[in-house]
Each structure stands twice: as structure tokens, then as C-alpha cells.
Coordinates of C-alpha atoms in Angstrom, one line a residue:
M1 CA -5.2 -3.8 -7.4
H2 CA -8.3 -4.0 -5.1
T3 CA -7.5 -4.0 -1.3
V4 CA -9.7 -5.3 1.3
V5 CA -9.0 -3.7 4.7
V6 CA -10.0 -6.3 7.4
G7 CA -11.0 -4.8 10.8
T8 CA -12.9 -6.3 13.9
S9 CA -16.0 -6.8 11.8
G10 CA -17.7 -5.7 8.6
V11 CA -16.3 -8.2 6.1
T12 CA -18.4 -8.7 3.1
A13 CA -19.4 -11.4 0.9
S14 CA -17.9 -9.3 -2.1
D15 CA -14.7 -9.0 0.1
V16 CA -14.3 -12.8 0.1
L17 CA -15.0 -13.2 -3.5
A18 CA -12.2 -10.7 -4.1
V19 CA -9.7 -12.2 -2.1
A20 CA -10.6 -16.0 -3.4
R21 CA -11.3 -15.3 -6.8
A22 CA -9.5 -11.9 -7.8
D23 CA -6.5 -11.9 -5.6
A24 CA -7.5 -8.8 -3.7
R25 CA -4.6 -7.4 -1.5
I26 CA -5.3 -7.7 2.2
E27 CA -4.6 -5.2 5.0
L28 CA -5.1 -5.3 8.7
S29 CA -6.7 -2.4 9.8
E30 CA -5.3 -0.3 13.3
E31 CA -8.5 -1.2 14.9
A32 CA -7.8 -5.0 14.2
L33 CA -4.2 -4.8 15.5
T34 CA -5.4 -3.0 18.6
A35 CA -7.9 -5.5 19.3
L36 CA -5.6 -8.4 18.6
A37 CA -3.0 -7.2 21.1
A38 CA -5.9 -6.8 23.7
A39 CA -7.1 -10.3 23.4
R40 CA -3.7 -11.5 23.6
G41 CA -2.9 -9.9 26.5
I42 CA -5.7 -11.8 28.3
V43 CA -4.6 -15.0 27.0
D44 CA -1.2 -14.3 28.3
A45 CA -2.5 -13.5 31.9
L46 CA -4.3 -16.7 31.9
A47 CA -1.4 -18.6 30.6
A48 CA 0.6 -17.3 33.6
K49 CA -1.9 -18.6 36.3
P50 CA -1.8 -22.1 37.6
D51 CA -5.7 -22.8 36.9
P52 CA -6.1 -24.8 33.8
V53 CA -7.9 -23.2 30.9
Y54 CA -9.0 -25.3 27.9
G55 CA -7.0 -24.3 24.7
V56 CA -4.5 -22.4 26.8
S57 CA -3.1 -24.6 29.5
T58 CA -5.1 -28.0 28.4
G59 CA -5.0 -30.8 26.0
F60 CA -7.7 -30.8 23.1
G61 CA -11.1 -32.5 22.8
A62 CA -11.3 -35.9 24.6
L63 CA -7.6 -34.8 26.1
A64 CA -8.8 -31.9 27.6
T65 CA -8.7 -33.0 31.1
R66 CA -4.7 -33.1 31.2
H67 CA -2.9 -30.0 32.3
I68 CA -0.2 -28.9 30.2
S69 CA 3.1 -27.6 31.9
Q70 CA 4.4 -24.0 30.2
E71 CA 7.5 -25.6 29.0
L72 CA 5.3 -28.0 26.7
R73 CA 2.9 -25.4 25.7
T74 CA 4.6 -24.4 22.3
Q75 CA 5.1 -28.0 21.4
L76 CA 1.0 -28.7 22.2
Q77 CA 0.3 -26.1 19.8
R78 CA 2.6 -27.3 17.1
N79 CA 1.4 -30.8 17.6
I80 CA -2.3 -29.9 17.2
V81 CA -1.6 -28.3 13.9
R82 CA 0.6 -31.7 12.9
S83 CA -1.6 -34.1 13.9
H84 CA -4.8 -32.5 12.5
A85 CA -3.4 -31.9 9.1
A86 CA -4.8 -35.3 8.3
G87 CA -6.6 -34.7 5.2
M88 CA -6.9 -37.1 2.1
G89 CA -7.7 -37.1 -1.3
P90 CA -7.8 -34.8 -4.3
R91 CA -6.5 -31.4 -3.6
V92 CA -9.3 -28.7 -3.0
E93 CA -9.5 -25.8 -5.4
R94 CA -7.3 -22.7 -5.0
E95 CA -10.3 -20.4 -4.6
V96 CA -11.8 -22.5 -1.8
V97 CA -8.5 -22.5 0.2
R98 CA -7.8 -18.8 -0.3
A99 CA -11.8 -18.1 1.0
L100 CA -11.1 -20.2 4.1
M101 CA -7.7 -18.7 5.1
F102 CA -9.2 -15.3 4.6
L103 CA -12.4 -16.0 6.7
R104 CA -10.3 -17.5 9.4
L105 CA -8.3 -14.4 9.3
K106 CA -11.5 -12.5 9.7
T107 CA -12.4 -14.1 12.6
V108 CA -8.9 -13.9 14.1
C109 CA -9.1 -10.2 13.8
S110 CA -12.4 -10.0 15.5
G111 CA -10.4 -9.9 18.9
H112 CA -12.3 -12.9 20.1
T113 CA -9.5 -15.5 19.7
G114 CA -6.5 -14.5 21.5
V115 CA -4.1 -14.8 18.5
R116 CA -1.0 -12.5 18.6
P117 CA -1.0 -9.7 15.7
E118 CA 2.0 -11.1 14.1
V119 CA 0.3 -14.4 13.4
A120 CA -2.7 -12.5 11.9
Q121 CA -0.2 -10.4 9.7
T122 CA 1.5 -13.4 8.3
M123 CA -1.7 -14.9 7.3
A124 CA -2.2 -11.7 5.5
D125 CA 1.4 -12.0 3.9
L126 CA 0.6 -15.7 2.9
L127 CA -2.3 -14.6 1.1
N128 CA -0.7 -11.4 -0.5
A129 CA 2.1 -13.5 -1.7
G130 CA -0.1 -16.1 -3.7
I131 CA 0.9 -18.8 -1.5
T132 CA -1.7 -21.6 -1.2
P133 CA -1.6 -24.4 1.2
V134 CA -2.4 -27.9 -0.1
V135 CA -5.7 -28.9 1.3
H136 CA -7.3 -32.3 0.6
E137 CA -10.9 -33.2 -0.1
Y138 CA -11.5 -35.5 3.1
G139 CA -11.0 -34.7 6.7
S140 CA -13.4 -32.1 7.9
L141 CA -16.8 -33.3 9.5
G142 CA -18.1 -29.9 9.8
C143 CA -17.9 -29.5 13.7
S144 CA -14.9 -28.4 16.0
G145 CA -14.5 -26.2 12.7
D146 CA -13.4 -27.6 9.5
L147 CA -9.9 -29.1 11.4
A148 CA -8.2 -30.8 8.7
P149 CA -8.4 -28.0 6.0
L150 CA -7.6 -25.3 8.3
S151 CA -4.7 -27.4 9.8
H152 CA -3.2 -28.0 6.6
C153 CA -3.2 -24.0 6.1
A154 CA -1.8 -23.7 9.8
L155 CA 0.9 -26.0 8.8
T156 CA 1.9 -23.7 5.9
L157 CA 2.2 -20.9 8.4
M158 CA 4.7 -22.9 10.4
G159 CA 6.6 -23.3 7.4
E160 CA 5.8 -27.2 7.1
G161 CA 3.8 -29.3 4.6
E162 CA 3.4 -28.3 1.0
A163 CA 1.9 -25.3 -0.7
E164 CA 1.3 -23.9 -4.2
G165 CA 3.4 -20.7 -5.1
P166 CA 2.0 -17.8 -7.4
D167 CA 3.3 -19.9 -10.3
G168 CA 1.0 -22.8 -9.7
V169 CA 4.0 -25.1 -8.8
V170 CA 3.8 -27.0 -5.5
R171 CA 6.8 -26.9 -3.3
P172 CA 7.7 -27.3 0.4
A173 CA 6.1 -24.4 2.4
G174 CA 9.1 -23.6 4.1
E175 CA 10.9 -22.7 0.8
L176 CA 8.0 -20.7 -0.5
L177 CA 8.0 -18.7 2.8
A178 CA 11.5 -18.3 2.5
G179 CA 11.3 -17.1 -1.0
H180 CA 9.2 -14.6 -0.4
G181 CA 10.7 -13.1 3.0
I182 CA 7.9 -14.5 5.3
A183 CA 9.3 -15.9 8.6
P184 CA 7.3 -18.9 9.8
V185 CA 5.3 -18.5 12.9
E186 CA 5.9 -20.5 16.5
L187 CA 2.8 -20.7 17.6
R188 CA 2.1 -19.9 21.3
E189 CA -0.9 -20.7 23.8
K190 CA -4.2 -21.0 22.0
E191 CA -2.9 -20.0 18.6
G192 CA -2.9 -23.5 17.3
L193 CA -6.3 -24.1 18.5
A194 CA -7.7 -20.9 17.2
L195 CA -6.4 -21.4 13.6
L196 CA -8.3 -24.7 13.4
N197 CA -11.7 -23.8 15.0
G198 CA -13.9 -22.4 12.3
T199 CA -16.5 -22.9 9.7
D200 CA -14.4 -21.0 7.1
G201 CA -14.4 -23.9 4.6
M202 CA -17.9 -24.4 4.2
L203 CA -18.8 -20.9 4.6
G204 CA -16.4 -19.8 1.7
M205 CA -17.8 -22.2 -0.5
L206 CA -21.4 -21.3 0.5
L207 CA -20.4 -17.6 -0.5
M208 CA -19.0 -18.7 -3.8
A209 CA -22.1 -21.2 -4.8
L210 CA -24.2 -18.0 -3.8
A211 CA -22.8 -15.8 -6.3
D212 CA -22.6 -18.5 -9.1
L213 CA -26.3 -19.4 -8.4
D214 CA -27.4 -15.9 -8.8
T215 CA -26.2 -15.8 -12.2
L216 CA -27.2 -19.4 -13.3
Y217 CA -31.0 -18.7 -11.9
K218 CA -31.3 -15.4 -14.3
S219 CA -29.6 -17.8 -16.9
A220 CA -32.1 -20.3 -16.2
D221 CA -35.0 -17.6 -16.5
I222 CA -33.7 -16.9 -20.3
T223 CA -33.3 -20.5 -21.3
A224 CA -36.7 -21.3 -20.1
A225 CA -38.2 -18.6 -22.0
L226 CA -36.3 -19.7 -25.2
S227 CA -37.6 -22.9 -24.6
L228 CA -41.2 -21.5 -24.1
E229 CA -40.8 -19.6 -27.4
A230 CA -39.3 -22.5 -29.4
L231 CA -42.4 -24.8 -28.4
L232 CA -44.6 -21.8 -29.3
G233 CA -46.0 -21.7 -26.0
T234 CA -47.9 -18.7 -24.4
D235 CA -46.6 -16.0 -22.2
K236 CA -50.0 -15.2 -20.6
V237 CA -49.0 -17.4 -17.8
L238 CA -46.0 -15.0 -17.0
A239 CA -48.4 -11.9 -16.4
P240 CA -47.7 -10.0 -13.2
E241 CA -51.4 -10.1 -12.0
L242 CA -51.0 -13.8 -12.1
H243 CA -48.0 -14.1 -9.7
A244 CA -49.3 -11.3 -7.4
I245 CA -52.0 -13.5 -6.1
R246 CA -49.2 -15.8 -5.1
P247 CA -46.8 -13.4 -3.8
H248 CA -43.6 -15.6 -3.5
P249 CA -40.9 -12.9 -4.5
G250 CA -38.7 -15.3 -6.3
Q251 CA -41.8 -16.5 -8.5
G252 CA -42.7 -13.2 -9.3
A253 CA -38.9 -12.3 -10.1
S254 CA -38.5 -15.3 -12.4
A255 CA -41.7 -14.5 -14.3
A256 CA -40.8 -10.9 -14.9
N257 CA -37.4 -12.2 -16.2
M258 CA -39.3 -14.4 -18.6
L259 CA -41.7 -11.9 -19.8
A260 CA -38.7 -9.5 -20.4
V261 CA -36.9 -11.8 -22.5
L262 CA -40.1 -12.7 -24.6
K263 CA -41.2 -9.2 -25.1
D264 CA -42.1 -8.6 -28.7
S265 CA -41.6 -12.2 -29.7
G266 CA -43.3 -13.6 -33.0
L267 CA -43.0 -17.1 -31.8
T268 CA -45.2 -17.0 -28.6
G269 CA -48.8 -18.2 -28.9
H270 CA -48.6 -19.4 -32.5
H271 CA -49.6 -23.1 -33.4
Q272 CA -48.9 -25.3 -36.2
D273 CA -52.2 -26.5 -36.8
D274 CA -55.9 -25.4 -36.1
A275 CA -56.2 -26.9 -32.7
P276 CA -54.5 -24.4 -30.3
R277 CA -53.4 -25.7 -27.0
V278 CA -55.2 -24.6 -23.8
Q279 CA -52.3 -25.1 -21.7
D280 CA -48.5 -25.5 -22.1
A281 CA -47.0 -28.6 -20.3
Y282 CA -45.7 -28.2 -16.6
S283 CA -42.1 -27.8 -17.5
V284 CA -42.9 -24.8 -19.5
R285 CA -46.0 -23.2 -17.5
C286 CA -44.4 -23.7 -13.9
A287 CA -41.1 -22.5 -14.9
P288 CA -41.5 -19.5 -12.5
Q289 CA -42.9 -21.4 -9.8
V290 CA -39.9 -23.9 -9.6
A291 CA -37.3 -21.3 -10.3
G292 CA -38.8 -18.8 -8.0
A293 CA -38.6 -21.5 -5.2
G294 CA -35.1 -21.9 -5.9
R295 CA -34.4 -18.1 -5.9
D296 CA -36.4 -17.9 -2.4
T297 CA -34.3 -20.7 -1.0
L298 CA -31.2 -18.3 -2.3
A299 CA -32.4 -15.5 -0.4
H300 CA -32.6 -17.7 2.9
A301 CA -29.2 -19.2 2.4
R302 CA -27.9 -15.5 1.7
L303 CA -29.3 -14.3 5.1
V304 CA -27.5 -17.3 6.8
A305 CA -24.3 -16.6 5.1
E306 CA -24.5 -13.0 6.3
R307 CA -24.9 -13.8 9.9
E308 CA -22.1 -16.3 9.6
L309 CA -19.8 -13.8 8.0
A310 CA -20.7 -11.5 11.2
S311 CA -19.7 -14.1 13.8
A312 CA -16.6 -15.0 15.4
V313 CA -16.5 -18.9 15.5
D314 CA -13.6 -20.1 17.7
N315 CA -13.7 -22.3 21.0
P316 CA -12.9 -21.2 23.6
V317 CA -13.3 -17.5 22.7
V318 CA -12.1 -14.2 24.7
L319 CA -14.9 -12.3 25.7
P320 CA -14.9 -8.4 26.2
D321 CA -14.9 -8.7 29.9
G322 CA -12.0 -10.9 30.0
R323 CA -13.3 -14.2 30.3
V324 CA -12.1 -17.1 28.1
E325 CA -15.1 -19.4 27.8
S326 CA -15.7 -22.7 26.1
N327 CA -18.8 -22.7 23.5
G328 CA -20.4 -24.7 20.7
N329 CA -20.5 -21.9 18.0
F330 CA -18.3 -24.1 15.6
H331 CA -21.0 -26.3 14.9
G332 CA -21.6 -26.2 11.3
A333 CA -25.5 -26.9 11.3
P334 CA -26.6 -23.5 10.3
V335 CA -24.3 -23.5 7.3
A336 CA -24.8 -27.2 6.3
Y337 CA -28.3 -27.0 6.3
V338 CA -28.6 -24.3 3.7
L339 CA -25.9 -25.9 1.7
D340 CA -28.2 -28.9 1.3
F341 CA -31.1 -26.9 0.7
L342 CA -29.4 -25.3 -2.3
A343 CA -28.4 -28.7 -3.8
I344 CA -32.0 -29.6 -3.5
A345 CA -33.2 -26.5 -5.3
A346 CA -30.4 -26.8 -8.0
A347 CA -31.5 -30.5 -8.7
D348 CA -35.0 -29.5 -9.3
L349 CA -34.0 -26.5 -11.4
A350 CA -31.9 -28.9 -13.5
S351 CA -34.7 -31.5 -13.6
I352 CA -37.1 -29.2 -15.1
A353 CA -34.7 -27.8 -17.6
E354 CA -34.1 -31.3 -18.9
R355 CA -37.9 -32.0 -19.2
R356 CA -38.2 -29.0 -21.5
T357 CA -35.2 -30.3 -23.3
D358 CA -36.4 -33.5 -24.2
R359 CA -40.1 -32.0 -25.1
L360 CA -37.9 -29.9 -27.9
L361 CA -36.3 -33.1 -29.1
D362 CA -39.7 -35.2 -29.2
K363 CA -41.4 -34.8 -32.4
N364 CA -44.8 -36.0 -30.6
R365 CA -44.2 -33.1 -28.2
S366 CA -42.5 -30.4 -30.0
H367 CA -45.3 -28.9 -32.1
G368 CA -43.9 -29.3 -35.3
L369 CA -40.0 -29.2 -34.8
P370 CA -38.2 -32.3 -36.6
P371 CA -37.1 -35.3 -34.6
F372 CA -34.3 -34.7 -32.1
L373 CA -33.8 -31.3 -34.2
A374 CA -32.0 -33.1 -36.8
D375 CA -31.2 -32.2 -40.1
D376 CA -32.2 -35.5 -41.9
A377 CA -33.8 -37.5 -39.1
G378 CA -32.5 -41.2 -39.3
V379 CA -29.3 -40.1 -41.3
D380 CA -28.9 -37.7 -38.5
S381 CA -29.3 -37.9 -34.8
G382 CA -29.3 -34.6 -34.1
L383 CA -29.2 -33.7 -30.4
M384 CA -30.3 -37.2 -29.1
I385 CA -27.4 -37.9 -27.1
A386 CA -26.9 -34.1 -25.8
Q387 CA -30.2 -35.0 -24.2
Y388 CA -28.6 -38.2 -22.8
T389 CA -25.7 -36.1 -21.4
Q390 CA -28.1 -33.7 -19.7
A391 CA -30.3 -36.6 -18.2
A392 CA -26.9 -38.4 -16.8
L393 CA -26.1 -35.0 -15.3
V394 CA -29.5 -34.5 -13.8
S395 CA -29.4 -37.9 -12.3
E396 CA -26.3 -37.3 -10.7
M397 CA -27.7 -34.1 -9.2
K398 CA -30.5 -35.8 -7.6
R399 CA -28.1 -38.0 -5.6
L400 CA -26.1 -35.0 -4.7
A401 CA -29.3 -33.7 -3.3
V402 CA -29.5 -36.4 -0.6
P403 CA -28.5 -34.1 2.5
A404 CA -25.3 -34.4 4.0
S405 CA -26.3 -32.6 7.2
A406 CA -28.8 -35.3 8.0
D407 CA -25.9 -37.4 8.8
S408 CA -23.7 -37.6 11.9
I409 CA -20.6 -39.6 12.8
P410 CA -19.2 -39.7 16.2
S411 CA -15.4 -38.7 16.9
S412 CA -12.9 -37.9 19.5
A413 CA -13.8 -40.9 21.7
M414 CA -17.5 -39.6 21.9
Q415 CA -16.7 -36.2 23.2
E416 CA -17.5 -34.8 19.6
D417 CA -20.6 -37.2 19.4
H418 CA -22.9 -34.8 17.0
V419 CA -21.2 -33.3 13.8
S420 CA -22.6 -31.0 10.9
M421 CA -21.1 -32.8 7.8
G422 CA -21.1 -29.2 6.5
W423 CA -17.9 -29.3 4.6
S424 CA -19.2 -32.5 2.7
A425 CA -22.5 -30.4 1.9
A426 CA -20.4 -27.8 0.7
R427 CA -18.2 -30.1 -1.6
K428 CA -21.2 -31.7 -3.1
L429 CA -22.9 -28.4 -3.9
R430 CA -20.0 -27.1 -5.7
T431 CA -20.4 -30.4 -8.0
A432 CA -24.0 -29.6 -8.3
V433 CA -23.3 -25.9 -9.4
D434 CA -21.0 -27.2 -12.1
N435 CA -23.6 -29.7 -13.2
L436 CA -26.6 -27.3 -13.2
T437 CA -24.4 -25.3 -15.6
R438 CA -23.8 -27.8 -18.1
V439 CA -27.6 -28.9 -17.9
L440 CA -28.6 -25.3 -18.6
A441 CA -25.8 -25.0 -21.4
I442 CA -27.6 -28.1 -23.1
E443 CA -31.2 -26.5 -23.1
L444 CA -30.0 -23.3 -24.3
Y445 CA -28.2 -25.1 -27.3
A446 CA -31.2 -27.0 -27.8
A447 CA -33.8 -23.9 -27.6
T448 CA -31.5 -21.9 -29.9
R449 CA -31.5 -24.5 -32.7
A450 CA -35.0 -24.9 -32.2
I451 CA -35.9 -21.2 -32.8
E452 CA -33.7 -21.1 -35.6
L453 CA -35.9 -24.0 -37.2
R454 CA -39.0 -21.9 -36.9
E455 CA -38.7 -20.6 -40.3
G456 CA -40.8 -17.7 -41.0
L457 CA -41.4 -16.7 -37.4
T458 CA -39.3 -14.1 -35.7
P459 CA -38.1 -14.5 -32.3
A460 CA -38.0 -11.9 -29.6
P461 CA -35.1 -9.2 -29.9
A462 CA -33.3 -10.7 -26.7
S463 CA -33.8 -14.0 -27.7
Q464 CA -32.2 -13.1 -31.1
A465 CA -29.4 -11.3 -29.1
A466 CA -28.8 -14.4 -27.2
I467 CA -28.6 -16.7 -30.5
T468 CA -26.3 -14.3 -32.2
A469 CA -23.8 -14.1 -29.4
L470 CA -23.8 -17.8 -29.1
R471 CA -23.0 -18.3 -32.4
K472 CA -20.4 -16.0 -32.3
A473 CA -19.1 -17.9 -29.3
G474 CA -18.5 -21.1 -31.4
A475 CA -21.7 -23.1 -30.7
E476 CA -23.1 -23.6 -34.2
G477 CA -26.7 -23.6 -35.5
P478 CA -29.0 -26.2 -37.2
G479 CA -27.3 -28.3 -40.0
P480 CA -26.0 -32.1 -40.7
D481 CA -24.4 -34.1 -37.5
R482 CA -21.0 -33.0 -36.8
F483 CA -18.7 -33.6 -33.7
L484 CA -21.0 -32.3 -31.0
A485 CA -18.9 -32.0 -27.8
P486 CA -17.2 -29.0 -28.9
D487 CA -20.4 -27.1 -29.5
L488 CA -21.7 -28.0 -25.8
A489 CA -18.6 -26.9 -24.4
A490 CA -18.7 -23.6 -26.3
A491 CA -22.6 -23.1 -24.7
D492 CA -21.2 -24.2 -21.4
A493 CA -18.3 -21.6 -21.6
F494 CA -20.8 -18.9 -22.9
L495 CA -23.2 -19.4 -20.1
R496 CA -20.7 -20.1 -17.3
D497 CA -18.8 -16.8 -17.8
G498 CA -21.9 -14.4 -17.8
R499 CA -22.0 -13.8 -21.7
L500 CA -25.5 -15.3 -22.1
L501 CA -26.9 -12.9 -19.3
A502 CA -24.9 -10.1 -20.8
A503 CA -26.1 -10.5 -24.4
V504 CA -29.8 -10.6 -23.1
E505 CA -29.4 -7.8 -20.7
S506 CA -28.2 -5.7 -23.7
V507 CA -32.0 -5.7 -24.8
T508 CA -33.9 -6.3 -21.8
G509 CA -31.9 -4.2 -19.3
P510 CA -30.8 -5.9 -16.0
L511 CA -32.8 -8.9 -15.0
A512 CA -34.0 -9.3 -11.5

């Protein structure tokens, strides 16, 4: 099994994905353990002094004005976890919880939080045992960290609340810890606060969305190329010299991908009559411009994610000179903005894909294809309602593209009077990514059927590889009406797990 070693810095996006999605094992480096012990020594020294220090010897948020005596500080840390574990709604996905736990551990190991080494080790032990705290959909405002989600995780560290075991069964956390020989932690000064104060949930979801969208944007270039081919469009608009004079990197990459897929096609540039088209419709001709803009948005979001991965997000933080200082680094605005940007780009990519699908089904605009790609139009409805499903998905994606980060709602008696709503931005982006996959799957299904209906014309070798692999995956070709949902589900799974990309790249080589 792959092992991720956590030091004081250097955690990568691939590390997060390995832990979240592939159950990679975690080890703490000697460097991290040394940094943890040093920072803890600073916190212990401050705790022994009579001067109030936020998070060490005071209450929290709007209650920070109260000085807490030493005999109540363990109770204070325990209470903040219990009271903040106030999430509601459906459970959050296992991979999201593992990502946020690992990212919190990453910050803890930076040596800026003042958490004891044994607490960090217990966090690693939980992940290695496959124990996943029950975290709920609602509760984070994306400021002061993803408080409620992280609190549910910290509650499990204390042996309280509920968690899912490696067998997928939800049990009392104390029972699960005991079954794996893990001792619950008793939190000391600052530790409860340090476990709750981070952008880890929204960052984890951003990193997973970036990985998924990287594949989806390549897949979208493929489906756009297939639609262009099925519509007998021209590939001249994909010429590198045209994109060089508008040098957006994503646009050039998308055009190059489409050109690679269409190499040696016998369909591009053909016409069903003697009146050749001067130009293809925008949804075909401008595919690289729209997908390319989304790719450039991905690049910006990846830069923000890398910066956040390199950050130690906590409040207060322990500085190398021994100071423990309050700060606002927990504010989720940088992450929230790009989560919203990605939802906007995904909605637009889905929208243009749906327009191409609709064009394939309309006999007045499909350049010789049968209505709705039906076998016997009128008796058969063909893919009419598949496009309805696609349109419903796109409509929802447009609603999901409304920015969450433009909203703010005050909390904590107006102490926390401006929040990022980054968690909400991340949650809706996950739905948008899921829906985009389905939208592209429907375009794939329609475009491949349309190409097969172009009798006497030979598709590009890469297109044929995609069609052959899709049919083997269970999505059938043209013919009389049949129960359509299983075919669409097969196309969705084929695109979602990367088989479409693999089939095409077996001919083209790696796409950009």
C-alpha cells in the first residue's frame, strides 16, 4: 500500500487524493514530531502564565473576553468540540471526510498549532484504521474554519459521537477506537480549537474537483470532436495558427486535442448537398474557446489550491520566535472564490455540450441525420428524452453556478461578521461536477450514434476507438427504441472512470 509521509510542509495534491480516495497509509516524519513538540512547549509555557492568551486560557469567539482558570481548561477544550459538533443533514461522502482529516493533520504537523505529538499520531491512526467520522452536510460558514465538520472529526478523536468503520457500518466512535486499539485523546490547552480552525473541508473538495475536472475537460474535447464529426463540420477552425493569434493556453490545448481526435476523419468537411456551409454553429466552432476558458480557470484554481496546501491555517498560531498570535488566515475567501469560478465554468461547458446534442437531434440542423436519431421517427422517439434529461441537468448547473461566496451571514454575536461560505461553494461544485459528467455522457452517446448513422463515411481512428469501447461497455448503437436509462448509465460510467479518455489516447497518445 502507498504510504504518505507527513512532514512540516510539502504535502501535495496527489498525497491528499491518495489518502482520500485510495486509503494510503500515513506516517509522521521525525521532523514533524520534533516541530510538534517544540510548538507544544511554547503553548505549555504560556498556559502556565497568568496572562490571558486567546485559545489557551480564554473562551472562544465572542466569549474570548473570559479568562479560564487552569482547572477548567481541559473541560473548555472538550466543550468546544462537543458544542461545535452541531452539523445537520445528510452525511458527507467518505472521501471528503478523509481529505479534511488529512489536511487538518497536515496543518497540525506544521508546528504552528501547538498540538501535542500524541494527538497528531492519533489522527493518523484513525485514518490508517479506516475510521471515518460521521460529518453532516450543513454547519460550516467557511470562516473560523470548517467548524462543524471538523468538530465532528475531533469528537471521534475523543471517542465520542458516531463514525463509520472500515466495513462501512456506523457505530459509536468509542467502540470503533477500542476495536482498533486506539486510545481516545483528552484535549489540553488550545488543542480543541486547533482541530477545528481550518479550510480543510473546502480545500479537500477543491483538490478532488480539480482532479475530476482535469479528466472531464479532456473528455469534453473528445465529445465536442465527435459531435463536429457527426455534424459533418470542418476541422479547419482548429488549426494551430488560428489559436496562436489569441494565445489563451487552454484554448490552444482544447483545439489541439480536438484536432488530434479528428485526425484522418472521413466525415469532416462533407456535406449532404451542393451548398457547403461557410461556417459551423457557435456550439461547434467555438468549442475550444469555451472549453479553453474553463481550462484556464482550472489553472488558476490549481494555483490557489497549491498556495493553500502550503499554508498553516489556524488561529491563534505559534510563530518561530515563540509568539502565539491571533490572525484571520482561517477565512475561506481565496478557496471559496475559485470553487465558485469552477462551478461557473462547468455550467458553461455543460451548456455548450447540450446545444451540440440538440443540434444532432434536430433534422433541420443536423445536416441529414434522422429526427432525434430515431430508427423509425414517429414510431420511435430516439434520443428525444435523453436531451430532456441533459437539459434538466444543465438547468440545475446554471442554478449551482450562482456564487456562494458573494453571500455572507453574521454569526457569533457579530464577532464573526463576514464569512466566506466556502464549504457551501464546495458542496455545490461537487454536484456540478457530477452533473457535468452526465451531460457529457449524453453528448457522447448521441454523437457516437450519429456517426454510426453516417453510412458510407469513415470516422477518425480515434473516434472509432471510442465508439468500439463504448459499445463494449454496454451502451448500444442505433436501432429501434429500447429502455434507454441503462445505456445512458453505461455511457456515464464509461466516461466517469476514464475509459473514454483511455480509448482515445490509445490512438492519439496523451491529450493535453
